[in-house]
Coordinates of C-alpha atoms in Angstrom, one line a residue:
M1 CA -27.5 17.3 -32.5
Y2 CA -24.5 17.7 -30.1
H3 CA -24.0 20.8 -28.2
H4 CA -20.9 21.4 -26.1
V5 CA -21.5 23.2 -22.7
K6 CA -18.4 24.8 -21.5
K7 CA -18.6 23.3 -18.0
L8 CA -17.4 19.9 -16.9
M9 CA -19.8 17.2 -15.7
Y10 CA -17.6 17.2 -12.5
T11 CA -15.2 20.0 -11.6
V12 CA -11.6 18.7 -11.4
R13 CA -8.9 19.8 -8.9
V14 CA -5.3 18.7 -9.0
D15 CA -3.3 19.9 -5.9
N16 CA 0.0 17.9 -6.8
A17 CA 0.6 17.3 -10.3
D18 CA 2.2 13.8 -11.1
P19 CA 3.3 13.5 -14.8
R20 CA 3.8 9.7 -14.3
F21 CA 0.1 9.3 -13.1
G22 CA -1.1 11.6 -16.0
N23 CA 0.3 9.0 -18.3
M24 CA -1.6 6.3 -16.5
L25 CA -4.9 8.4 -17.1
L26 CA -4.2 8.2 -20.6
E27 CA -5.4 4.6 -20.4
Q28 CA -9.1 5.9 -19.7
F29 CA -8.7 8.7 -22.4
G30 CA -7.5 6.5 -25.3
G31 CA -7.3 3.2 -24.3
A32 CA -9.3 -0.1 -24.9
N33 CA -11.6 0.5 -21.9
G34 CA -11.5 4.2 -21.9
E35 CA -14.1 6.6 -22.1
L36 CA -13.8 7.4 -26.0
A37 CA -14.3 3.8 -26.8
A38 CA -17.3 3.6 -24.6
A39 CA -18.8 6.8 -26.2
M40 CA -18.3 5.5 -29.7
Q41 CA -19.6 2.0 -28.9
Y42 CA -22.7 3.0 -27.3
S43 CA -23.4 6.0 -29.6
I44 CA -22.9 3.7 -32.8
Q45 CA -25.0 0.8 -31.2
G46 CA -27.6 3.6 -30.7
L47 CA -27.5 4.6 -34.4
N48 CA -28.1 1.1 -35.5
C49 CA -30.9 0.4 -32.9
D50 CA -34.5 0.1 -34.2
D51 CA -35.8 0.0 -30.8
A52 CA -36.7 3.6 -30.0
E53 CA -36.7 3.3 -26.0
R54 CA -33.3 1.7 -25.9
K55 CA -31.9 3.8 -28.5
D56 CA -32.5 6.6 -26.4
L57 CA -30.7 4.8 -23.5
L58 CA -27.8 4.1 -25.6
M59 CA -27.5 7.8 -27.0
D60 CA -27.9 9.2 -23.5
I61 CA -25.0 7.1 -22.1
G62 CA -23.0 7.5 -25.2
T63 CA -23.2 11.1 -24.9
E64 CA -22.3 11.1 -21.1
E65 CA -19.3 9.1 -21.8
L66 CA -18.1 12.0 -23.8
S67 CA -18.5 14.4 -20.9
H68 CA -16.5 11.6 -19.1
L69 CA -13.7 11.9 -21.7
E70 CA -13.5 15.6 -21.2
I71 CA -13.1 15.2 -17.4
V72 CA -10.4 12.4 -17.9
G73 CA -8.8 14.8 -20.4
A74 CA -8.8 17.7 -18.1
L75 CA -7.4 15.7 -15.2
A76 CA -4.6 14.1 -17.3
R77 CA -3.8 17.7 -18.7
L78 CA -3.1 19.0 -15.1
H79 CA -1.0 16.1 -14.1
L80 CA 1.0 16.3 -17.5
K81 CA 1.4 20.1 -17.2
P82 CA 5.0 19.9 -15.6
M83 CA 6.1 18.2 -18.9
K84 CA 5.9 21.6 -20.6
F85 CA 8.7 23.1 -18.8
D86 CA 10.4 20.7 -16.4
R87 CA 13.2 18.5 -18.0
D88 CA 12.7 15.8 -15.3
A89 CA 8.9 15.7 -15.7
A90 CA 9.3 15.5 -19.5
E91 CA 11.6 12.5 -19.1
A92 CA 8.7 10.5 -17.6
D93 CA 7.2 10.3 -21.2
P94 CA 9.2 11.8 -23.9
L95 CA 6.5 11.0 -26.5
I96 CA 4.0 13.1 -24.7
A97 CA 6.5 15.9 -23.9
I98 CA 8.2 16.2 -27.1
A99 CA 5.7 15.0 -29.7
G100 CA 2.5 16.1 -27.8
G101 CA 3.8 19.4 -25.9
G102 CA 2.8 17.9 -22.6
G103 CA -0.8 17.5 -23.4
V104 CA -3.3 14.5 -24.1
N105 CA -3.8 12.8 -27.3
L106 CA -5.7 9.6 -28.4
Y107 CA -3.1 7.2 -27.1
N108 CA -3.3 4.8 -24.2
S109 CA -0.7 4.8 -21.5
M110 CA 1.9 2.7 -23.5
G111 CA 1.6 5.3 -26.4
S112 CA -0.6 3.0 -28.7
A113 CA -3.0 4.9 -30.8
W114 CA -6.8 4.5 -30.1
T115 CA -8.4 2.2 -32.6
A116 CA -12.1 1.4 -33.6
D117 CA -11.0 -2.3 -33.0
Y118 CA -11.7 -1.5 -29.4
L119 CA -15.6 -1.4 -30.1
K120 CA -17.9 -4.2 -29.9
I121 CA -20.7 -3.7 -32.1
T122 CA -22.8 -6.7 -33.4
G123 CA -26.1 -5.0 -34.4
E124 CA -27.9 -7.6 -32.2
L125 CA -29.5 -5.4 -29.3
D126 CA -29.2 -8.1 -26.5
V127 CA -25.7 -9.1 -27.5
D128 CA -24.7 -5.5 -27.6
L129 CA -26.1 -4.7 -24.1
R130 CA -24.2 -7.8 -22.7
S131 CA -21.0 -6.3 -24.3
N132 CA -21.8 -3.0 -22.6
I133 CA -22.3 -4.6 -19.1
A134 CA -18.8 -6.1 -19.5
A135 CA -17.3 -2.9 -20.9
E136 CA -18.7 -0.9 -17.8
A137 CA -17.3 -3.5 -15.4
R138 CA -13.8 -3.3 -17.1
A139 CA -13.8 0.4 -16.8
K140 CA -14.8 0.4 -13.2
I141 CA -11.8 -1.9 -12.4
V142 CA -9.5 0.4 -14.3
Y143 CA -10.8 3.3 -12.3
E144 CA -10.4 1.5 -9.0
R145 CA -6.7 0.7 -9.8
L146 CA -6.0 4.4 -10.8
I147 CA -7.3 5.5 -7.3
N148 CA -5.0 3.0 -5.6
F149 CA -2.2 4.7 -7.6
T150 CA -2.6 8.3 -6.5
T151 CA -2.4 10.2 -3.2
D152 CA -4.0 13.5 -4.6
A153 CA -7.2 14.2 -3.0
G154 CA -8.9 16.1 -5.7
T155 CA -8.0 13.4 -8.4
K156 CA -9.3 10.6 -6.0
D157 CA -12.5 12.6 -5.8
A158 CA -12.9 12.8 -9.6
L159 CA -12.0 9.1 -10.2
Q160 CA -14.4 8.2 -7.6
F161 CA -17.0 10.0 -9.5
L162 CA -16.3 8.4 -12.6
M163 CA -15.9 4.8 -11.3
T164 CA -19.4 5.3 -9.5
R165 CA -21.1 6.3 -12.9
E166 CA -19.7 3.0 -14.4
I167 CA -21.9 1.0 -11.9
T168 CA -24.8 3.2 -12.9
H169 CA -24.4 2.4 -16.5
M170 CA -24.2 -1.3 -15.7
K171 CA -27.4 -0.9 -13.8
A172 CA -29.2 0.7 -16.6
F173 CA -27.9 -1.7 -19.3
T174 CA -28.9 -4.6 -17.2
A175 CA -32.4 -3.3 -16.8
A176 CA -32.9 -2.8 -20.2
L177 CA -31.5 -6.3 -21.1
E178 CA -33.9 -7.9 -18.7
S179 CA -36.9 -5.6 -19.9
M180 CA -36.5 -7.3 -23.3
N181 CA -38.1 -10.5 -21.5
K182 CA -35.7 -12.7 -23.7
P183 CA -34.6 -16.0 -22.2
R184 CA -31.2 -15.7 -20.9
F185 CA -29.6 -17.9 -23.5
S186 CA -31.8 -17.3 -26.4
I187 CA -29.2 -15.5 -28.7
G188 CA -30.1 -14.9 -32.3
R189 CA -32.7 -17.0 -34.1
I190 CA -31.2 -20.3 -34.9
P191 CA -31.7 -22.5 -31.9
P192 CA -28.8 -24.6 -30.6
T193 CA -28.6 -28.4 -30.9
P194 CA -30.7 -30.1 -28.2
G195 CA -28.8 -32.3 -25.8
L196 CA -25.4 -31.1 -26.9
V197 CA -26.2 -27.6 -25.6
D198 CA -26.3 -29.1 -22.2
Q199 CA -23.2 -31.1 -22.1
F200 CA -20.3 -30.0 -19.9
F201 CA -17.0 -31.4 -21.4
N202 CA -14.5 -32.1 -18.4
D203 CA -11.6 -30.9 -20.6
S204 CA -9.2 -29.9 -17.9
T205 CA -8.2 -32.9 -15.7
G206 CA -5.4 -33.8 -13.2
E207 CA -5.3 -34.6 -9.5
G208 CA -2.9 -33.9 -6.6
E209 CA 0.2 -32.1 -6.9
D210 CA 0.5 -32.5 -10.5
G211 CA -2.8 -30.7 -11.3
E212 CA -5.8 -29.0 -9.6
V213 CA -8.9 -31.3 -8.7
D214 CA -12.0 -31.4 -11.0
A215 CA -14.0 -28.9 -9.4
R216 CA -18.1 -29.5 -9.3
G217 CA -20.5 -26.7 -9.2
P218 CA -23.7 -25.3 -10.7
W219 CA -21.8 -24.7 -13.9
N220 CA -21.1 -28.2 -14.7
E221 CA -23.7 -30.4 -12.6
G222 CA -27.3 -30.1 -11.6
G223 CA -30.2 -29.0 -13.4
D224 CA -30.0 -29.7 -17.3
W225 CA -26.3 -30.3 -17.1
S226 CA -25.0 -33.6 -18.4
R227 CA -21.2 -33.8 -17.5
V228 CA -19.0 -35.7 -20.2
D229 CA -15.8 -36.8 -18.9
A230 CA -12.8 -36.0 -21.0
P231 CA -13.9 -36.4 -24.7
A232 CA -10.3 -36.6 -26.0
F233 CA -9.5 -39.6 -23.6
Q234 CA -12.7 -41.3 -24.8
A235 CA -11.4 -41.4 -28.3
I236 CA -8.0 -42.8 -27.2
R237 CA -9.9 -45.6 -25.0
R238 CA -11.8 -46.5 -28.0
S239 CA -8.8 -47.1 -29.9
G240 CA -6.5 -50.1 -29.7
N241 CA -8.6 -53.0 -30.5
G242 CA -11.3 -52.1 -27.8
H243 CA -8.8 -52.2 -25.0
E244 CA -8.6 -48.8 -23.1
A245 CA -5.5 -46.8 -23.5
A246 CA -3.2 -46.6 -20.6
V247 CA -3.9 -42.9 -19.6
D248 CA -2.6 -41.5 -16.5
D249 CA -5.5 -39.7 -15.0
R250 CA -3.3 -38.7 -12.1
T251 CA -5.9 -39.9 -9.5
T252 CA -3.4 -42.4 -7.8
S253 CA -1.2 -41.7 -4.9
T254 CA 2.0 -39.7 -5.5
A255 CA 3.4 -40.4 -1.9
S256 CA 5.7 -43.2 -0.8
D257 CA 3.5 -43.7 2.2
P258 CA -0.1 -42.9 1.7
Q259 CA -1.2 -44.5 5.0
M260 CA 1.0 -41.9 6.9
L261 CA -0.3 -39.0 4.8
E262 CA -3.8 -40.1 5.6
E263 CA -3.3 -40.1 9.2
L264 CA -1.6 -36.6 9.1
L265 CA -4.6 -35.4 7.1
A266 CA -7.1 -36.9 9.6
D267 CA -5.2 -35.0 12.5
D268 CA -5.2 -31.7 10.6
L269 CA -8.8 -32.1 9.8
R270 CA -9.7 -32.6 13.4
D271 CA -7.9 -29.2 14.1
L272 CA -9.8 -27.5 11.4
L273 CA -13.0 -29.0 12.5
H274 CA -12.7 -27.4 15.9
A275 CA -11.5 -24.2 14.2
E276 CA -14.7 -23.9 12.2
G277 CA -16.8 -24.7 15.4
Q278 CA -15.2 -21.8 17.1
L279 CA -15.9 -19.6 14.1
V280 CA -19.5 -20.5 13.9
K281 CA -19.9 -19.2 17.4
A282 CA -17.8 -16.0 16.7
L283 CA -19.3 -14.9 13.5
P284 CA -22.6 -13.7 14.9
K285 CA -20.7 -11.4 17.4
M286 CA -18.6 -10.0 14.3
A287 CA -21.9 -9.4 12.3
K288 CA -23.6 -7.7 15.2
A289 CA -20.6 -5.4 15.7
A290 CA -20.4 -4.3 12.1
H291 CA -21.6 -1.0 11.2
S292 CA -21.4 -1.2 7.4
D293 CA -24.4 -3.1 5.9
P294 CA -22.2 -4.9 3.2
L295 CA -19.8 -6.1 6.0
R296 CA -22.7 -7.2 8.2
A297 CA -24.1 -9.3 5.3
A298 CA -20.7 -10.7 4.5
F299 CA -20.3 -12.1 7.9
E300 CA -23.8 -13.5 7.8
T301 CA -23.3 -15.1 4.6
H302 CA -19.9 -16.7 5.7
L303 CA -21.7 -17.9 8.7
E304 CA -23.9 -20.1 6.6
Q305 CA -20.8 -21.0 4.5
T306 CA -18.9 -22.1 7.7
E307 CA -21.7 -24.3 8.7
E308 CA -21.8 -26.0 5.5
Q309 CA -17.9 -26.5 5.7
V310 CA -18.5 -28.2 9.1
G311 CA -20.9 -30.6 7.2
R312 CA -18.3 -31.0 4.7
L313 CA -15.7 -32.0 7.1
K314 CA -17.9 -34.6 8.5
E315 CA -18.2 -35.9 5.0
V316 CA -14.6 -36.0 4.6
F317 CA -14.1 -38.0 7.9
E318 CA -16.6 -40.6 6.5
L319 CA -14.8 -41.0 3.4
L320 CA -11.4 -41.5 5.3
G321 CA -13.3 -44.0 7.7
V322 CA -12.3 -42.3 10.8
P323 CA -14.0 -40.7 13.7
G324 CA -14.9 -36.9 13.2
K325 CA -13.8 -35.8 16.5
A326 CA -12.5 -32.3 16.9
K327 CA -9.1 -31.5 18.3
P328 CA -8.7 -28.2 20.2
C329 CA -7.4 -25.5 17.7
K330 CA -5.4 -23.0 19.7
G331 CA -4.3 -21.0 16.6
M332 CA -8.1 -20.1 15.9
A333 CA -8.5 -19.6 19.6
V334 CA -6.1 -17.0 19.9
L335 CA -7.4 -15.1 16.5
I336 CA -10.9 -15.0 17.8
A337 CA -9.7 -13.6 21.1
E338 CA -8.0 -11.0 19.1
G339 CA -11.2 -10.4 17.2
D340 CA -13.3 -9.8 20.7
E341 CA -10.6 -7.3 21.6
V342 CA -11.2 -5.5 18.3
I343 CA -15.0 -5.6 18.9
D344 CA -14.4 -4.1 22.4
E345 CA -12.0 -1.4 21.3
G346 CA -14.4 -0.5 18.2
E347 CA -16.8 1.1 20.6
E348 CA -14.6 4.1 21.2
K349 CA -13.8 4.5 17.5
D350 CA -15.9 6.0 14.6
D351 CA -17.7 3.5 12.5
V352 CA -15.4 3.4 9.5
A353 CA -12.4 2.8 11.8
A354 CA -14.0 0.2 13.8
D355 CA -15.2 -1.6 10.7
L356 CA -11.8 -1.6 9.1
A357 CA -10.2 -2.9 12.3
L358 CA -13.1 -5.7 12.3
I359 CA -12.2 -6.5 8.7
A360 CA -8.3 -6.8 9.6
A361 CA -9.2 -9.3 12.3
A362 CA -11.6 -11.1 10.1
Q363 CA -8.8 -11.4 7.3
K364 CA -6.4 -13.0 9.9
V365 CA -8.8 -15.6 10.3
E366 CA -9.6 -16.1 6.6
H367 CA -5.8 -16.5 5.9
Y368 CA -5.6 -19.2 8.6
E369 CA -8.3 -21.1 7.1
I370 CA -6.9 -20.7 3.6
S371 CA -3.7 -22.0 4.7
A372 CA -5.3 -24.9 6.7
Y373 CA -7.5 -26.0 3.8
G374 CA -4.8 -25.6 1.1
T375 CA -2.5 -27.8 3.2
A376 CA -5.2 -30.3 3.7
R377 CA -6.2 -30.6 0.1
S378 CA -2.5 -30.9 -1.0
M379 CA -2.1 -33.9 1.1
A380 CA -5.4 -35.4 0.1
G381 CA -4.2 -35.1 -3.4
Q382 CA -0.8 -36.8 -2.8
A383 CA -2.5 -39.5 -0.8
G384 CA -4.6 -40.5 -3.7
L385 CA -7.8 -39.3 -2.2
P386 CA -9.5 -37.2 -5.1
A387 CA -13.2 -37.1 -3.7
V388 CA -11.6 -35.7 -0.4
A389 CA -9.6 -33.1 -2.3
E390 CA -12.5 -32.0 -4.1
L391 CA -14.6 -31.4 -1.1
L392 CA -11.7 -29.5 0.5
S393 CA -11.2 -27.5 -2.7
K394 CA -14.8 -26.3 -2.3
S395 CA -14.1 -24.9 1.1
L396 CA -10.8 -23.4 0.0
A397 CA -12.6 -21.5 -2.8
E398 CA -15.2 -20.2 -0.3
E399 CA -12.5 -18.9 2.0
E400 CA -10.7 -17.2 -0.8
I401 CA -13.7 -15.6 -2.0
A402 CA -14.8 -14.4 1.6
D403 CA -11.2 -12.7 1.9
N404 CA -11.5 -11.0 -1.3
L405 CA -14.7 -9.6 -0.5
L406 CA -13.6 -8.4 2.7
T407 CA -10.7 -6.5 0.8
Q408 CA -13.3 -5.0 -1.5
I409 CA -15.5 -3.7 1.4
A410 CA -12.5 -2.2 3.1
R411 CA -11.5 -0.4 -0.2
E412 CA -15.1 0.9 -0.2
L413 CA -15.0 2.0 3.3
M414 CA -11.7 3.8 3.0
S415 CA -13.1 5.5 -0.3
E416 CA -16.2 6.7 1.5
A417 CA -14.0 8.0 4.2
R418 CA -12.0 9.8 1.6
T419 CA -14.9 11.5 -0.3
G420 CA -17.0 12.2 2.8
V421 CA -14.4 14.5 4.4
T422 CA -12.7 16.5 1.7
K423 CA -10.3 19.1 2.8
A424 CA -10.0 22.5 0.9
P425 CA -6.4 22.6 -0.9
K426 CA -4.1 25.1 0.4
R427 CA -2.7 25.4 -3.2
G428 CA -3.8 23.7 -6.4
E429 CA -5.5 24.3 -9.5
T430 CA -9.2 23.9 -10.5
V431 CA -10.7 23.3 -13.9
N432 CA -14.1 24.5 -14.7
Q433 CA -15.8 26.0 -17.6
G434 CA -13.0 24.7 -19.8
D435 CA -10.1 27.0 -18.3
E436 CA -7.5 26.6 -15.7
A437 CA -7.8 28.7 -12.5

């Protein structure tokens, strides 16, 4: 039995209405990753569930999503309110202003009607729980993007609350899935074909400037994996009276002077080796200076990766058949010196400001390394050195991931700073108990 309580789960305040942003909010009201879709998906899964304990979980969260729908609706309504009387505001979305009277309806931000096609319901509990985890992840990202597109403090606070609850639900669904004690890939009742299930088909090929390198990782090698090279090419090679077809696998040099490229590559790598050596010494100081636990952990993890990258560069020198002697890298030296200044200046700043400045300095280093590894990988591909390019690609991917992680940590720190100190509005509107004030 449902019972509506005339009080929002989270009090909504809008200080400066923005009709265009109100339209964006409709994505979480009547969109594919919105609150109504989540409420219906979990509730109907719950109705189908024979497991009493997990049925309770699904109904609890499904009901909470309905309360989130009301929060988003109240928030959107306050932002859309100027459309009721202001011509310029109404022109932001005539469909909402004229057909909807400046209120909300079950449409997404593009005016497409809500549909049950958004729901992912299979009646298989573990499969449905996996869908729910993915749904919460998508909704979290949508809220994060909405937060980045508004400057209204009250709106940010409400969206931060909703975004946080998505992570809470992910944790609950994940714990419920794990508590079923089913093997991770035991889906349904019919077992997969032995042998075939562990074959990874390398169906995306190409090297150098005409294509990315064939990456290796735990998703296609090691453990039970058997890597199968280009099944489609195998069929071609078997044709033609037993002779292999002339397949261009793009592993040969595309440069007119490969030897010259190899020499340039080796010189760049010596510079990069010295840069990584400097970073191995600098990262412990950056980790010690970090106030945020996630930031400190990120620096410590990247220190381990950097040490592996040094070993990878030495392996590259062996493949090239040249001495792996480092060449002084002045660019990295300057960036690390800047980082030392940031650490010293951070002692006079509050924790969040000091960490944000430290992240900015660290990302300059990451961008330098991303550029260096990207250039080196391109030269290796053009020189016809796929094994070298593959090793450099691994390091490049690690640098890009580290940079993205720092960006995410910075956003979380800025969000904490916003929500930790919320000033009372001089003017504005408050929604509580279902009414405007």
